[in-house]
XYZ file of C-alpha atoms in Angstrom:
410
model
C 8.769 17.143 -35.929
C 9.377 14.069 -33.543
C 11.052 16.952 -30.953
C 8.415 19.178 -31.372
C 5.639 16.516 -30.642
C 7.988 15.237 -27.746
C 7.785 18.932 -26.364
C 3.797 19.354 -27.274
C 2.698 16.184 -25.073
C 3.506 17.654 -21.786
C 3.213 21.548 -22.511
C -0.226 21.245 -23.699
C -2.178 18.765 -22.063
C -3.496 20.771 -19.258
C -2.924 24.306 -20.901
C -5.091 23.754 -23.961
C -8.798 22.234 -24.208
C -7.927 20.040 -26.885
C -5.058 18.020 -24.213
C -3.265 15.404 -26.275
C -4.896 16.448 -29.662
C -1.720 18.688 -30.910
C 0.721 15.749 -30.355
C -1.605 13.442 -32.099
C -1.410 15.737 -35.416
C 2.492 15.824 -35.054
C 2.585 12.142 -34.502
C 0.193 11.409 -37.595
C 1.698 13.955 -39.728
C 5.346 12.758 -39.018
C 4.352 8.818 -39.399
C 2.611 9.437 -42.767
C 5.942 11.174 -44.107
C 8.282 8.267 -43.459
C 6.155 5.071 -42.470
C 9.106 2.888 -43.531
C 11.408 4.124 -40.790
C 8.924 2.769 -38.232
C 8.555 -0.773 -39.859
C 12.296 -0.798 -39.526
C 12.537 0.057 -36.297
C 10.877 -3.320 -35.034
C 14.426 -5.052 -34.711
C 15.642 -1.997 -32.190
C 12.537 -1.979 -30.374
C 13.007 -5.854 -29.484
C 11.559 -7.710 -26.331
C 10.167 -4.446 -24.207
C 8.022 -3.118 -26.935
C 6.880 -6.836 -27.252
C 5.907 -7.253 -23.883
C 3.968 -3.880 -23.908
C 2.324 -5.094 -27.278
C 1.073 -8.359 -25.297
C -0.296 -6.059 -22.725
C -1.930 -4.173 -25.070
C -3.716 -6.833 -26.600
C -4.896 -8.104 -23.332
C -6.355 -4.936 -22.233
C -8.184 -4.474 -25.560
C -9.064 -8.359 -25.701
C -10.874 -8.311 -22.113
C -12.644 -4.989 -23.238
C -14.104 -6.479 -26.230
C -15.063 -9.520 -24.279
C -17.070 -7.324 -21.992
C -18.642 -5.626 -24.855
C -20.059 -8.640 -26.080
C -21.208 -10.096 -22.740
C -23.048 -7.316 -21.718
C -23.827 -6.040 -25.018
C -22.167 -2.791 -24.749
C -21.363 -0.471 -27.314
C -17.772 0.942 -28.584
C -18.003 4.186 -26.331
C -18.144 2.107 -23.294
C -14.781 0.456 -23.663
C -13.308 3.947 -25.456
C -10.738 4.457 -22.821
C -9.309 0.890 -22.754
C -9.362 1.440 -26.825
C -6.272 3.609 -26.204
C -4.022 0.949 -25.690
C -3.990 0.310 -29.109
C -1.370 3.288 -29.650
C 1.087 1.667 -27.544
C 3.247 -0.217 -30.065
C 2.625 2.642 -32.466
C 4.046 5.180 -30.058
C 7.210 3.100 -28.994
C 8.209 2.341 -32.786
C 7.866 6.051 -33.589
C 10.120 6.918 -31.066
C 12.696 4.120 -31.973
C 12.374 5.532 -35.794
C 12.838 9.074 -35.280
C 14.811 9.085 -32.241
C 13.634 12.449 -30.568
C 15.794 14.420 -27.952
C 14.820 13.464 -24.192
C 15.217 17.098 -23.471
C 12.406 18.333 -25.266
C 10.236 16.090 -23.362
C 11.553 17.785 -20.163
C 11.292 21.194 -21.573
C 7.613 20.277 -22.319
C 6.855 19.179 -18.730
C 8.271 22.498 -17.437
C 6.471 24.648 -19.755
C 3.204 22.693 -18.988
C 3.982 23.380 -15.130
C 4.342 26.661 -15.581
C 1.281 27.359 -17.821
C -0.868 25.350 -15.914
C -0.158 27.400 -12.459
C -0.606 30.439 -14.115
C -4.109 29.216 -15.574
C -5.181 27.694 -12.151
C -4.211 31.018 -10.399
C -6.606 32.903 -13.018
C -9.363 30.357 -12.255
C -9.195 30.611 -8.336
C -8.786 34.185 -8.716
C -12.129 34.650 -10.600
C -14.056 33.045 -7.788
C -13.766 29.404 -8.668
C -13.381 27.465 -5.306
C -10.917 24.796 -6.879
C -8.605 24.953 -9.942
C -9.898 22.661 -12.662
C -9.189 23.740 -15.871
C -10.723 22.338 -18.801
C -10.942 18.830 -16.903
C -11.825 18.234 -13.161
C -9.608 19.389 -10.121
C -8.668 15.576 -9.332
C -7.486 14.644 -13.034
C -5.779 17.879 -12.727
C -3.824 17.198 -9.857
C -2.973 13.394 -11.148
C -1.448 14.875 -14.454
C 0.599 17.881 -12.627
C 1.900 15.250 -10.556
C 3.228 13.146 -13.510
C 4.577 16.185 -15.155
C 6.364 16.559 -12.018
C 7.681 13.191 -12.176
C 9.124 13.867 -15.785
C 10.623 17.143 -14.772
C 12.813 15.426 -11.957
C 13.747 12.292 -13.684
C 14.107 13.533 -17.320
C 16.361 16.319 -16.388
C 19.508 17.287 -18.181
C 22.621 18.046 -16.368
C 22.959 21.324 -14.346
C 19.015 22.111 -14.388
C 18.312 21.676 -10.792
C 17.275 25.402 -10.759
C 14.402 24.958 -13.345
C 13.686 21.376 -11.819
C 12.788 23.342 -7.981
C 10.993 26.043 -9.894
C 8.862 23.564 -11.964
C 8.139 21.359 -8.584
C 7.232 24.623 -6.556
C 5.085 25.398 -9.550
C 3.398 21.829 -9.604
C 2.843 21.721 -5.550
C 0.951 25.083 -5.813
C -1.297 24.040 -8.790
C -2.009 20.628 -6.546
C -2.576 23.161 -3.382
C -5.064 25.254 -5.718
C -6.987 22.138 -6.991
C -7.811 21.098 -3.368
C -7.052 17.575 -4.482
C -5.592 15.297 -1.378
C -5.810 12.151 -3.204
C -2.331 12.712 -5.002
C -0.591 13.529 -1.519
C 0.595 10.096 -1.127
C 1.884 9.802 -4.831
C 3.792 13.322 -4.167
C 5.464 12.246 -0.943
C 6.501 9.039 -2.908
C 8.094 11.490 -5.724
C 9.807 13.578 -2.968
C 11.237 10.915 -1.182
C 12.942 9.160 -4.304
C 13.724 12.319 -5.352
C 15.722 13.130 -2.222
C 17.211 9.662 -1.687
C 18.472 9.681 -5.298
C 20.532 12.892 -5.150
C 24.241 12.789 -4.876
C 24.342 15.234 -2.186
C 26.021 14.198 1.156
C 25.068 11.298 2.760
C 21.574 9.296 2.867
C 20.667 10.355 6.501
C 21.215 14.017 5.529
C 19.245 13.949 2.432
C 16.215 11.848 4.308
C 16.717 14.911 7.309
C 16.163 17.664 4.619
C 12.948 15.673 3.369
C 11.526 15.360 6.750
C 11.951 18.958 7.311
C 10.553 20.145 4.285
C 7.518 18.236 4.748
C 7.343 19.246 8.580
C 7.179 22.783 7.414
C 4.518 22.350 4.621
C 2.552 20.378 7.249
C 2.841 23.005 9.578
C 1.687 25.747 7.330
C -1.462 23.646 5.937
C -2.375 23.420 9.587
C -1.754 26.867 10.870
C -2.834 29.302 7.739
C -6.637 29.072 7.869
C -6.809 30.081 4.039
C -3.951 27.025 2.916
C -6.093 24.714 5.237
C -9.495 25.315 3.739
C -7.522 25.224 0.074
C -6.346 21.907 0.912
C -9.638 20.722 2.389
C -8.271 19.262 5.647
C -11.411 20.977 7.588
C -13.792 18.904 5.162
C -11.645 15.883 5.590
C -12.452 16.160 9.392
C -16.113 16.778 9.005
C -16.307 13.497 6.384
C -15.005 11.528 9.254
C -17.454 12.801 11.913
C -20.149 12.014 9.271
C -18.964 8.914 8.648
C -18.768 8.012 12.380
C -22.410 8.802 12.714
C -23.265 6.544 9.727
C -23.658 9.250 6.955
C -21.745 8.161 3.681
C -23.259 11.470 1.829
C -19.432 13.039 1.797
C -16.409 12.981 -0.343
C -14.709 10.314 2.163
C -18.024 8.962 2.883
C -18.808 7.948 -0.852
C -15.584 6.363 -1.270
C -15.915 3.737 1.546
C -19.244 3.031 0.401
C -18.145 2.401 -2.974
C -15.467 0.207 -2.152
C -18.180 -1.831 -0.013
C -20.219 -1.989 -3.193
C -17.445 -3.110 -5.345
C -16.656 -5.977 -2.780
C -20.018 -7.310 -2.605
C -20.343 -6.942 -6.597
C -17.207 -8.919 -6.909
C -18.398 -11.586 -4.655
C -21.682 -11.857 -6.578
C -20.049 -11.506 -10.228
C -16.330 -13.039 -9.522
C -15.874 -14.119 -13.260
C -17.253 -11.329 -15.253
C -18.426 -8.101 -12.931
C -20.861 -5.867 -14.364
C -19.366 -4.644 -17.299
C -16.527 -1.818 -18.039
C -17.929 1.557 -17.297
C -21.080 0.422 -15.717
C -20.067 0.661 -12.037
C -22.950 2.523 -11.406
C -25.530 -0.230 -12.145
C -23.565 -1.709 -9.101
C -24.526 1.006 -6.914
C -28.152 0.139 -7.426
C -27.673 -2.472 -4.893
C -27.972 0.304 -2.152
C -31.375 1.301 -1.116
C -30.729 4.773 -1.171
C -29.837 4.542 -4.984
C -32.971 2.709 -5.760
C -35.343 5.106 -3.955
C -33.731 8.239 -5.029
C -32.581 8.008 -8.618
C -31.340 11.537 -8.206
C -28.953 10.901 -5.599
C -25.464 12.387 -6.589
C -23.201 9.914 -4.977
C -25.026 7.173 -7.078
C -23.986 8.515 -10.230
C -20.216 9.308 -10.201
C -19.611 7.096 -12.947
C -16.955 5.136 -11.509
C -15.546 3.501 -8.259
C -12.833 6.132 -7.392
C -10.583 3.151 -6.812
C -8.688 1.338 -9.264
C -8.914 -1.961 -7.727
C -12.508 -1.555 -7.072
C -13.209 -0.438 -10.378
C -11.626 -2.880 -12.433
C -12.700 -6.095 -9.986
C -16.355 -4.924 -9.703
C -16.716 -4.348 -13.578
C -14.487 -7.369 -14.593
C -14.390 -9.806 -12.025
C -11.240 -11.912 -11.522
C -10.119 -11.178 -14.916
C -10.315 -7.412 -14.529
C -8.238 -7.988 -11.367
C -5.399 -9.871 -13.461
C -5.343 -7.458 -15.874
C -5.063 -4.498 -13.656
C -1.852 -6.154 -12.209
C -0.502 -6.679 -15.568
C -1.314 -2.955 -16.798
C 0.811 -1.871 -13.857
C 3.312 -4.670 -13.733
C 4.720 -5.391 -17.161
C 5.319 -1.786 -17.552
C 7.104 -2.099 -14.274
C 8.982 -5.081 -14.933
C 10.137 -3.390 -18.560
C 11.302 -0.039 -17.217
C 13.284 -1.901 -14.378
C 14.964 -4.080 -16.990
C 15.777 -1.152 -19.001
C 16.944 1.262 -16.288
C 19.392 -1.683 -15.210
C 20.760 -1.664 -19.110
C 20.824 1.845 -19.308
C 24.204 2.798 -17.976
C 23.036 5.323 -15.790
C 25.080 6.143 -12.565
C 21.999 7.246 -10.850
C 17.941 6.794 -10.511
C 17.297 9.068 -13.447
C 16.627 8.925 -17.170
C 13.648 7.567 -19.220
C 13.288 4.314 -17.380
C 13.694 5.715 -14.106
C 10.562 8.106 -15.089
C 8.714 5.508 -16.188
C 9.193 3.320 -13.148
C 8.126 6.727 -10.841
C 5.112 7.030 -13.608
C 3.604 3.528 -13.056
C 4.111 4.044 -9.044
C 2.588 7.286 -9.064
C -0.536 5.933 -11.006
C -0.761 3.024 -8.623
C -0.581 5.380 -5.604
C -2.867 7.863 -7.315
C -5.584 4.837 -8.232
C -6.123 4.306 -4.502
C -8.571 6.995 -4.424
C -9.341 7.692 -8.022
C -10.301 5.044 -11.187
C -7.375 6.257 -13.309
C -8.718 4.588 -16.424
C -11.925 5.769 -16.210
C -11.195 9.474 -17.533
C -10.059 9.907 -21.183
C -7.230 12.197 -20.139
C -5.177 9.995 -17.419
C -5.934 6.943 -19.607
C -4.648 8.367 -22.802
C -1.673 10.097 -20.708
C -0.735 6.653 -19.282
C -0.609 4.766 -22.661
C 1.243 7.700 -24.081
C 3.878 8.145 -21.690
C 4.662 4.632 -20.855
C 5.105 3.831 -24.837
C 7.319 7.183 -25.266
C 9.699 6.224 -22.327
C 9.924 2.709 -23.133
C 11.007 4.016 -26.780
C 13.504 6.565 -25.322
C 14.630 3.719 -22.765
C 15.322 1.411 -25.656
C 17.454 4.050 -27.496
C 19.278 5.018 -24.461
C 20.208 1.527 -23.980
C 21.245 1.326 -27.319
C 23.287 4.164 -27.343
C 25.128 2.747 -23.780
C 25.883 -0.332 -25.704
C 27.538 1.463 -28.691
C 29.570 3.188 -26.828
C 31.028 0.333 -24.731
C 31.321 -1.695 -27.882
C 33.413 1.593 -29.290
C 35.536 1.776 -26.030
C 36.248 -1.724 -26.140
C 37.292 -1.809 -29.902
C 39.473 1.300 -29.422
C 41.122 -0.487 -26.325
C 41.789 -3.546 -28.552
C 43.089 -1.438 -31.201
C 45.785 -0.056 -28.947
C 46.870 -3.363 -27.356
C 50.351 -4.358 -28.412
C 50.596 -6.812 -31.125
């Protein structure tokens, strides 16, 4: 059941409307069947899971504080409450010890299935692939599945990795999302430099060549240029130069300005989690025209702006912890994993955090149910899998040491 759950998470998160529900059902049923195993797994989980638990308590604690200060309901901090599952999921992995290959296989199936659904949607007349979410979230989660595909790969599976990467890139193009490009570039760069193929300069040259070919195609093929919204970006820049912020790029810049002013006015408390739209009321256009669309987007489209404007300085520090603590945990676990190359669950965890940070430049990653749920879920699962990998490595070293001692002359 644990293996099936590990497969369902990436395979179904975008391909079924219920997203994480299938995985949640497997998680709950398997836990109810053997809760005592989770309790016994505390010793194995150790310090890494303890650090993630403290981070979880801080996130929920600040959410409850915001709810009290601004008389909010539980609905306003719903996405922050999802951090509560982190210790449960990490202990679940340590207790049942599922195989990492099932997570990899689920990521591959998820990427291929998502591409098929995206093609069907765009062929049916939709301007951008969105599936059951929105185009930006779709591209963000597709990129995270690509991270799992690359860094959780079994040996000798590069053919399927390439197929899955091509499927993911095609889906991102069909989504028309531009905010994911920087994170995609980081993924390709780390993937290229971590391969055991010739020299570092040779790998870098291959990466640059591929990027040059992709850029040339995007710029020269009109249909592709329209799909990735390069023409729209050019028009947005022209409009911003004329003082018109009513565009995709212009609205983002405007929201950054609003976030800065809101933070300076409320440096300790912000305006409350989920209430960034109230900060937008400082703009005359939002006060004069209640129906103005860009005044009611729900969030700041930037992690730093969102957390600072809604929670003040404590929000900034909490955001650093939400990304920094898992990054620190995964780095330590990777160093103790025994991996000769940058791969495995800890390496995947590092790249998931890096990808979230980069995507968070143009999107509020915790303002959406899917991206918030996926982050806490995958961080906990990869932490548990990394703990298991380190445990197996130490056990193998101990056995090798014992064997060498037994063969030594008396």
